[in-house]
């Protein structure tokens, strides 16, 4: 498991990770979701011991990453945003080299490399030079390096960036498979990417943790309410009062002749809205349901308090 307490990372005056605390436990796939610049890679680089923190604590299976880096790192396999592939090596040579760097037991190295290649589906290209591989296959080589030696925790920074749709599906399936035996943490700036594979989502914005929940809860929370835009001829304020007395309407915002109506999850209040307006003689000029995509809601959450 990983425990992060009050983690802070500053680049000069710029706070990239701002008092982040979270816990990651056994048997799940976790997602770090946040727009570009949110601090996902910085956080991952700190957890994996590639970058020093300004302050705070990170414990990997009880080992402090700053005090016992060797022990902590040995529990983790990491695919950084830009995998450090040596393109003049063959796939096998590179993985042998990676096994050596990871100080995996000599006798088992060959078996580990074989296993990692099988898991990531690259056995058939094992003797090819990395530079001659497609982007999708290179990404798999990076993944093979991350899973080499069966670390308990696998951390993948934007693992599907730059891949075509077919490759994305393949990598997703692979991640799901890995999630059965390992703790997997992956990052993405794309909500659908995270919701497709993760059990639990951490939404990170401007270095801060702004939400932490199961993917299921988060999706239902985000896609919950009905939102209706209503344009009336006059009396918008009176219309607002009338609408607020409708039980299933939670919230109404009025601006000049336009009203935004937010109704409870699962409710359809359109007929009721029409009836109330008609009964009170308020002419309705326009009414339509606003469908907000999950992406919109996600952007809203991560942009609260203004843009960068
Ligand atoms: P993400 O991975 O979520 O896109 P990053 O962790 O890469 O975010 O970056 C977080 C913030 O820190 C950004 O504002 C970025 O510009 C800044 N940053 C990242 N690396 C450096 C660096 N080496 N020096 C200065 N600023 C950096
Ligand atoms: Mg990043």
Coordinates of C-alpha atoms in Angstrom, one line a residue, residues 32-276:
X32 CA -5.1 10.1 -11.0
X33 CA -7.4 12.3 -13.1
X34 CA -6.6 15.9 -13.8
X35 CA -5.9 18.4 -16.5
X36 CA -2.5 19.0 -17.9
X37 CA -0.3 20.7 -15.3
X38 CA -2.3 19.4 -12.4
X39 CA 0.7 17.7 -10.8
X40 CA 0.1 14.1 -11.7
X41 CA 3.5 13.3 -13.1
X42 CA 5.2 15.3 -10.3
X43 CA 3.4 13.2 -7.7
X44 CA 4.2 9.9 -9.5
X45 CA 7.8 10.9 -9.8
X46 CA 7.9 11.5 -6.1
X47 CA 6.2 8.3 -5.1
X48 CA 8.6 6.3 -7.3
X49 CA 11.6 8.0 -5.9
X50 CA 12.6 9.9 -9.0
X51 CA 12.1 13.3 -7.6
X52 CA 12.5 14.8 -4.1
X53 CA 9.6 16.4 -2.4
X54 CA 9.7 19.8 -0.8
X55 CA 7.9 18.4 2.3
X56 CA 5.6 15.7 3.3
X57 CA 5.7 11.9 3.7
X58 CA 5.4 9.0 1.3
X59 CA 5.3 5.4 2.6
X60 CA 5.4 2.4 0.3
X61 CA 4.5 -0.8 2.1
X62 CA 5.7 1.0 5.3
X63 CA 9.0 2.1 3.8
X64 CA 9.6 5.8 3.7
X65 CA 10.6 6.7 0.1
X66 CA 13.0 9.4 1.3
X67 CA 14.6 7.4 4.1
X68 CA 14.6 3.9 2.7
X69 CA 14.4 4.5 -1.1
X70 CA 15.8 1.1 -2.1
X71 CA 13.3 -0.9 -0.1
X72 CA 10.4 1.3 -1.2
X73 CA 11.4 1.3 -4.8
X74 CA 11.7 -2.4 -5.0
X75 CA 7.9 -2.7 -4.4
X76 CA 7.2 -0.5 -7.4
X77 CA 7.2 -0.8 -11.2
X78 CA 7.0 2.5 -13.0
X79 CA 6.2 3.6 -16.5
X80 CA 7.1 7.3 -16.7
X81 CA 5.4 9.7 -19.0
X82 CA 8.4 9.4 -21.4
X83 CA 9.7 5.8 -21.0
X84 CA 13.5 5.7 -21.0
X85 CA 13.8 3.2 -23.8
X86 CA 17.2 2.4 -25.3
X87 CA 16.3 2.3 -28.9
X88 CA 19.5 0.7 -30.1
X89 CA 18.8 -2.4 -28.0
X90 CA 16.5 -5.3 -28.9
X91 CA 13.5 -5.8 -26.7
X92 CA 15.1 -8.7 -24.9
X93 CA 18.4 -6.9 -24.4
X94 CA 16.6 -3.9 -23.0
X95 CA 14.5 -6.0 -20.6
X96 CA 17.6 -8.0 -19.5
X97 CA 19.2 -4.7 -18.8
X98 CA 16.2 -3.4 -16.9
X99 CA 16.2 -6.7 -14.8
X100 CA 19.8 -6.0 -13.9
X101 CA 19.0 -2.4 -12.9
X102 CA 16.2 -3.6 -10.8
X103 CA 18.6 -6.0 -9.1
X104 CA 16.3 -9.0 -9.7
X105 CA 17.7 -12.3 -8.6
X106 CA 20.1 -13.5 -11.3
X107 CA 18.7 -17.0 -11.6
X108 CA 15.2 -15.8 -12.1
X109 CA 15.9 -13.0 -14.5
X110 CA 15.4 -15.0 -17.7
X111 CA 12.0 -16.3 -16.4
X112 CA 10.9 -12.8 -15.3
X113 CA 11.8 -11.3 -18.7
X114 CA 9.9 -14.1 -20.5
X115 CA 6.9 -13.7 -18.3
X116 CA 6.9 -9.9 -18.7
X117 CA 7.0 -10.3 -22.5
X118 CA 4.2 -12.7 -22.5
X119 CA 2.0 -10.6 -20.2
X120 CA 2.4 -7.6 -22.4
X121 CA 2.2 -9.5 -25.7
X122 CA 5.6 -8.6 -27.1
X123 CA 7.2 -12.1 -27.3
X124 CA 7.0 -12.1 -31.1
X125 CA 9.1 -8.9 -31.3
X126 CA 11.7 -9.9 -28.7
X127 CA 14.6 -9.9 -31.1
X128 CA 13.6 -6.7 -32.9
X129 CA 15.4 -3.4 -32.3
X130 CA 13.2 -1.0 -30.2
X131 CA 13.7 1.8 -32.7
X132 CA 12.0 -0.2 -35.4
X133 CA 8.9 -0.8 -33.3
X134 CA 5.6 1.1 -33.6
X135 CA 4.5 3.5 -30.9
X136 CA 2.0 0.9 -29.5
X137 CA 4.7 -1.8 -29.2
X138 CA 7.2 0.6 -27.6
X139 CA 4.6 1.5 -25.1
X140 CA 4.2 -2.3 -24.3
X141 CA 8.0 -2.6 -23.9
X142 CA 7.8 0.2 -21.4
X143 CA 4.9 -1.6 -19.7
X144 CA 6.9 -4.9 -19.7
X145 CA 9.8 -3.0 -18.0
X146 CA 7.3 -1.8 -15.3
X147 CA 5.8 -5.2 -14.6
X148 CA 9.2 -7.0 -14.6
X149 CA 9.8 -9.0 -11.5
X150 CA 6.2 -8.7 -10.3
X151 CA 6.3 -5.6 -8.2
X152 CA 3.3 -5.3 -5.9
X153 CA 2.6 -1.8 -7.2
X154 CA 2.5 -0.7 -10.8
X155 CA 2.4 3.0 -11.6
X156 CA 1.7 4.1 -15.2
X157 CA 1.8 7.8 -16.2
X158 CA -0.6 8.4 -19.1
X159 CA -0.1 4.9 -20.5
X160 CA -2.3 5.3 -23.5
X161 CA -1.2 8.7 -24.8
X162 CA -0.4 8.7 -28.5
X163 CA -1.9 5.3 -29.2
X164 CA -4.5 4.5 -31.7
X165 CA -8.0 3.3 -30.6
X166 CA -7.2 -0.4 -31.1
X167 CA -3.9 -0.1 -29.2
X168 CA -5.8 1.8 -26.4
X169 CA -8.3 -1.0 -26.0
X170 CA -5.4 -3.6 -25.9
X171 CA -3.5 -1.6 -23.2
X172 CA -6.7 -1.1 -21.2
X173 CA -7.3 -4.8 -21.2
X174 CA -3.8 -5.4 -20.1
X175 CA -4.2 -2.9 -17.3
X176 CA -7.3 -4.6 -16.1
X177 CA -5.5 -7.9 -16.2
X178 CA -2.6 -6.4 -14.1
X179 CA -5.1 -5.1 -11.6
X180 CA -6.1 -8.6 -10.6
X181 CA -2.7 -9.2 -9.1
X182 CA -1.2 -5.8 -8.5
X183 CA -2.1 -2.4 -7.2
X184 CA -2.2 -0.3 -10.3
X185 CA -2.2 3.5 -10.4
X186 CA -2.5 5.2 -13.7
X187 CA -2.9 8.8 -14.7
X188 CA -4.8 10.5 -17.4
X189 CA -6.3 13.9 -18.3
X190 CA -9.2 12.1 -20.0
X191 CA -12.1 11.1 -17.8
X192 CA -13.3 8.3 -20.1
X193 CA -9.9 6.8 -20.0
X194 CA -9.9 6.6 -16.2
X195 CA -13.6 5.5 -15.9
X196 CA -13.0 2.7 -18.3
X197 CA -10.4 0.9 -16.1
X198 CA -10.2 2.4 -12.6
X199 CA -12.1 1.3 -9.5
X200 CA -11.2 4.4 -7.6
X201 CA -10.6 7.9 -8.9
X202 CA -8.5 10.7 -7.4
X203 CA -9.2 14.0 -9.1
X204 CA -6.3 16.3 -8.9
X205 CA -6.4 20.0 -9.8
X206 CA -3.6 22.5 -9.4
X207 CA -1.7 20.2 -7.1
X208 CA -4.7 19.6 -4.8
X209 CA -6.9 16.5 -4.3
X210 CA -10.4 17.8 -5.1
X211 CA -12.2 14.5 -5.1
X212 CA -11.7 10.9 -4.1
X213 CA -14.3 8.3 -4.7
X214 CA -15.2 5.1 -6.4
X215 CA -15.6 5.5 -10.2
X216 CA -19.2 4.4 -9.8
X217 CA -20.1 7.0 -7.2
X218 CA -18.3 9.8 -9.1
X219 CA -20.0 9.0 -12.3
X220 CA -23.4 8.9 -10.8
X221 CA -22.7 12.1 -8.8
X222 CA -21.6 13.9 -11.9
X223 CA -24.3 12.8 -14.2
X224 CA -27.1 13.1 -11.7
X225 CA -29.2 16.2 -12.1
X226 CA -31.5 17.4 -14.9
X227 CA -30.6 20.8 -16.0
X228 CA -33.1 23.0 -17.9
X229 CA -32.7 26.3 -19.5
X230 CA -35.8 28.4 -19.6
X231 CA -36.4 31.8 -21.3
X232 CA -39.4 33.8 -20.2
X233 CA -40.9 37.0 -21.5
X234 CA -40.8 38.8 -18.1
X235 CA -41.0 38.2 -14.4
X236 CA -38.0 36.0 -14.2
X237 CA -37.7 36.6 -10.5
X238 CA -41.3 35.6 -9.9
X239 CA -40.8 32.5 -12.2
X240 CA -37.9 31.6 -10.0
X241 CA -40.0 31.8 -6.9
X242 CA -42.7 29.6 -8.5
X243 CA -40.3 27.0 -9.6
X244 CA -38.5 26.7 -6.3
X245 CA -41.8 25.5 -4.8
X246 CA -41.7 22.5 -7.1
X247 CA -40.6 19.6 -4.9
X248 CA -38.2 18.0 -7.4
X249 CA -36.4 21.3 -8.2
X250 CA -33.3 21.8 -6.1
X251 CA -32.0 25.1 -7.4
X252 CA -32.9 27.9 -9.8
X253 CA -30.6 30.6 -11.1
X254 CA -32.2 33.6 -12.7
X255 CA -30.4 36.1 -15.0
X256 CA -32.5 38.7 -16.7
X257 CA -35.0 36.7 -18.7
X258 CA -33.1 33.4 -18.5
X259 CA -33.5 30.7 -15.8
X260 CA -31.4 27.7 -15.1
X261 CA -33.3 25.0 -13.4
X262 CA -31.6 22.2 -11.6
X263 CA -33.8 19.2 -10.8
X264 CA -33.2 16.1 -8.7
X265 CA -31.6 13.1 -10.0
X266 CA -33.9 11.0 -12.3
X267 CA -36.6 13.7 -12.2
X268 CA -38.2 15.1 -15.4
X269 CA -39.8 18.4 -14.4
X270 CA -40.5 19.8 -17.9
X271 CA -44.2 19.4 -17.8
X272 CA -44.5 20.8 -14.3
X273 CA -42.4 23.8 -15.3
X274 CA -44.6 24.5 -18.3
X275 CA -47.8 24.2 -16.2
X276 CA -46.6 26.5 -13.4

